[in-house]
Amino acid sequence: MSRKAKTLTLTAEQRRQLTQIDESGSDWRERRRARTVLLLGEGRSVARVAAEQSIHKETVACHRDAWLARSFEGLRDLPRSGAPRKLSETHRQLLCIWVQEGAVTAPQLRTRLSAEHGVQVSLWLVQSALKEQGQVWKANRREWPRRTQPTSPTPMPE
């Protein structure tokens, strides 16, 4: 029994968008998938595209099938399996709001999150969540309380 090869036909707009992703996309996986779809759209075989890109034929076929099923969404990674996130999106937004309210440290944020919402997370998780949001969680030197200088200098021993 023979299988009919699945063909890709791309519109001019799809080619333009795929070329843009291929040339300047931020994720290397999406760029590779876009390039694969472009090559298949030119009428090249799965085996030839696999050889040109130095990837397995099954990988090319998976990229093709994802494109046929989901179009541009098929270029992105699917959610991975594993444990659910420890910090919900709501908690992540709260951390950002608290950082914007004033100078706080990551341990202070973790303590407040635990006290107000009962969420127990590591310090590292608080820091990485803030980094993902582009937030700074460290207090600047200008925001530290000023220490008073001693009024009388201590004499230096000779």
Short mmCIF file of C-alpha atoms in Angstrom, two decimals:
data_model
loop_
_atom_site.label_atom_id
_atom_site.label_comp_id
_atom_site.label_asym_id
_atom_site.label_seq_id
_atom_site.Cartn_x
_atom_site.Cartn_y
_atom_site.Cartn_z
CA MET A 1 0.00 0.00 0.00
CA SER A 2 1.48 3.34 -0.98
CA ARG A 3 0.99 6.59 0.84
CA LYS A 4 0.31 9.83 -0.95
CA ALA A 5 2.88 12.50 -0.15
CA LYS A 6 1.49 15.51 1.67
CA THR A 7 2.20 18.67 -0.26
CA LEU A 8 2.49 22.20 1.01
CA THR A 9 1.18 25.16 -0.89
CA LEU A 10 2.06 28.54 0.54
CA THR A 11 0.53 31.88 -0.28
CA ALA A 12 2.76 34.87 -0.98
CA GLU A 13 1.86 36.33 2.43
CA GLN A 14 2.71 33.08 4.21
CA ARG A 15 6.06 32.93 2.40
CA ARG A 16 6.80 36.51 3.41
CA GLN A 17 5.97 35.85 7.08
CA LEU A 18 7.91 32.56 7.11
CA THR A 19 10.92 34.28 5.53
CA GLN A 20 10.75 37.01 8.16
CA ILE A 21 10.67 34.40 10.94
CA ASP A 22 13.51 32.49 9.31
CA GLU A 23 15.69 35.59 9.04
CA SER A 24 14.95 37.38 12.31
CA GLY A 25 12.94 35.13 14.63
CA SER A 26 13.96 35.13 18.28
CA ASP A 27 13.67 31.37 18.83
CA TRP A 28 16.06 29.16 16.89
CA ARG A 29 13.52 26.30 16.87
CA GLU A 30 10.90 28.47 15.22
CA ARG A 31 13.47 29.68 12.69
CA ARG A 32 14.40 26.10 11.80
CA ARG A 33 10.75 25.05 11.49
CA ALA A 34 9.97 28.08 9.31
CA ARG A 35 12.93 27.22 7.07
CA THR A 36 11.71 23.62 6.81
CA VAL A 37 8.22 24.75 5.79
CA LEU A 38 9.68 27.17 3.22
CA LEU A 39 11.80 24.44 1.66
CA LEU A 40 8.86 22.03 1.56
CA GLY A 41 6.73 24.81 0.06
CA GLU A 42 9.23 25.05 -2.80
CA GLY A 43 8.35 21.45 -3.69
CA ARG A 44 11.38 19.73 -2.21
CA SER A 45 11.02 16.24 -0.79
CA VAL A 46 11.17 15.40 2.91
CA ALA A 47 14.40 13.46 2.37
CA ARG A 48 16.05 16.35 0.52
CA VAL A 49 15.03 18.94 3.15
CA ALA A 50 16.30 16.62 5.90
CA ALA A 51 19.64 16.27 4.14
CA GLU A 52 19.96 20.03 3.54
CA GLN A 53 19.20 20.89 7.16
CA SER A 54 21.06 17.93 8.67
CA ILE A 55 18.02 16.73 10.59
CA HIS A 56 16.08 13.46 10.57
CA LYS A 57 13.33 12.83 8.02
CA GLU A 58 10.84 12.21 10.83
CA THR A 59 11.59 15.66 12.22
CA VAL A 60 10.86 17.25 8.84
CA ALA A 61 7.63 15.25 8.59
CA CYS A 62 6.60 16.39 12.09
CA HIS A 63 7.26 20.03 11.18
CA ARG A 64 5.22 19.60 7.99
CA ASP A 65 2.31 17.96 9.83
CA ALA A 66 2.33 20.65 12.52
CA TRP A 67 2.21 23.34 9.82
CA LEU A 68 -0.67 21.62 8.03
CA ALA A 69 -2.61 21.25 11.29
CA ARG A 70 -1.92 24.59 13.00
CA SER A 71 -0.25 26.92 10.49
CA PHE A 72 1.94 29.51 12.29
CA GLU A 73 1.00 28.12 15.70
CA GLY A 74 2.62 24.87 14.54
CA LEU A 75 6.01 26.60 14.51
CA ARG A 76 5.95 27.13 18.28
CA ASP A 77 6.81 24.54 20.91
CA LEU A 78 3.90 22.75 22.53
CA PRO A 79 3.63 22.88 26.32
CA ARG A 80 5.93 20.37 27.95
CA SER A 81 4.91 17.82 30.48
CA GLY A 82 5.92 18.06 34.09
CA ALA A 83 4.82 19.56 37.35
CA PRO A 84 2.62 22.66 37.21
CA ARG A 85 4.17 26.04 37.90
CA LYS A 86 4.58 26.84 41.57
CA LEU A 87 3.83 30.51 41.00
CA SER A 88 0.59 31.28 39.20
CA GLU A 89 0.35 34.19 36.81
CA THR A 90 -1.55 36.12 39.48
CA HIS A 91 1.30 35.65 41.97
CA ARG A 92 3.85 36.71 39.36
CA GLN A 93 1.88 39.90 38.72
CA LEU A 94 1.68 40.56 42.46
CA LEU A 95 5.47 40.29 42.74
CA CYS A 96 5.86 42.85 39.95
CA ILE A 97 3.40 45.21 41.62
CA TRP A 98 5.23 44.93 44.94
CA VAL A 99 8.57 45.64 43.27
CA GLN A 100 7.13 48.73 41.58
CA GLU A 101 5.70 49.99 44.87
CA GLY A 102 9.12 50.36 46.45
CA ALA A 103 12.59 49.00 46.98
CA VAL A 104 12.38 45.47 48.32
CA THR A 105 14.64 42.47 48.32
CA ALA A 106 13.82 38.99 47.07
CA PRO A 107 13.70 37.56 50.64
CA GLN A 108 11.20 40.26 51.60
CA LEU A 109 9.07 39.41 48.57
CA ARG A 110 9.16 35.71 49.41
CA THR A 111 8.15 36.39 53.02
CA ARG A 112 5.28 38.67 51.97
CA LEU A 113 4.04 36.12 49.42
CA SER A 114 4.08 33.43 52.09
CA ALA A 115 2.37 35.59 54.72
CA GLU A 116 -0.35 37.10 52.54
CA HIS A 117 -1.09 34.24 50.14
CA GLY A 118 0.33 31.10 51.77
CA VAL A 119 2.61 30.35 48.83
CA GLN A 120 5.88 28.70 49.84
CA VAL A 121 8.53 29.09 47.13
CA SER A 122 12.29 29.26 46.99
CA LEU A 123 14.23 32.48 46.79
CA TRP A 124 15.56 31.41 43.41
CA LEU A 125 12.01 31.04 42.05
CA VAL A 126 11.09 34.55 43.16
CA GLN A 127 14.22 35.95 41.49
CA SER A 128 13.70 34.03 38.24
CA ALA A 129 10.03 35.06 38.08
CA LEU A 130 11.05 38.70 38.38
CA LYS A 131 13.78 38.28 35.77
CA GLU A 132 11.22 36.82 33.33
CA GLN A 133 9.09 39.93 33.83
CA GLY A 134 12.10 42.23 33.37
CA GLN A 135 11.88 43.48 36.95
CA VAL A 136 14.68 44.39 39.33
CA TRP A 137 14.28 43.10 42.86
CA LYS A 138 17.38 44.63 44.44
CA ALA A 139 17.43 47.92 46.31
CA ASN A 140 19.80 50.55 44.97
CA ARG A 141 22.47 52.04 47.19
CA ARG A 142 20.64 55.36 47.05
CA GLU A 143 17.60 53.67 48.57
CA TRP A 144 19.50 52.16 51.51
CA PRO A 145 19.06 53.97 54.83
CA ARG A 146 21.99 56.23 55.50
CA ARG A 147 24.24 55.14 58.31
CA THR A 148 25.25 57.82 60.72
CA GLN A 149 28.93 58.57 60.87
CA PRO A 150 30.60 58.55 64.31
CA THR A 151 30.83 62.06 65.67
CA SER A 152 34.39 61.78 66.92
CA PRO A 153 36.97 59.99 64.82
CA THR A 154 38.84 57.23 66.58
CA PRO A 155 42.55 57.89 66.83
CA MET A 156 44.79 55.59 64.84
CA PRO A 157 47.28 53.59 66.90
CA GLU A 158 50.87 54.37 66.10
#
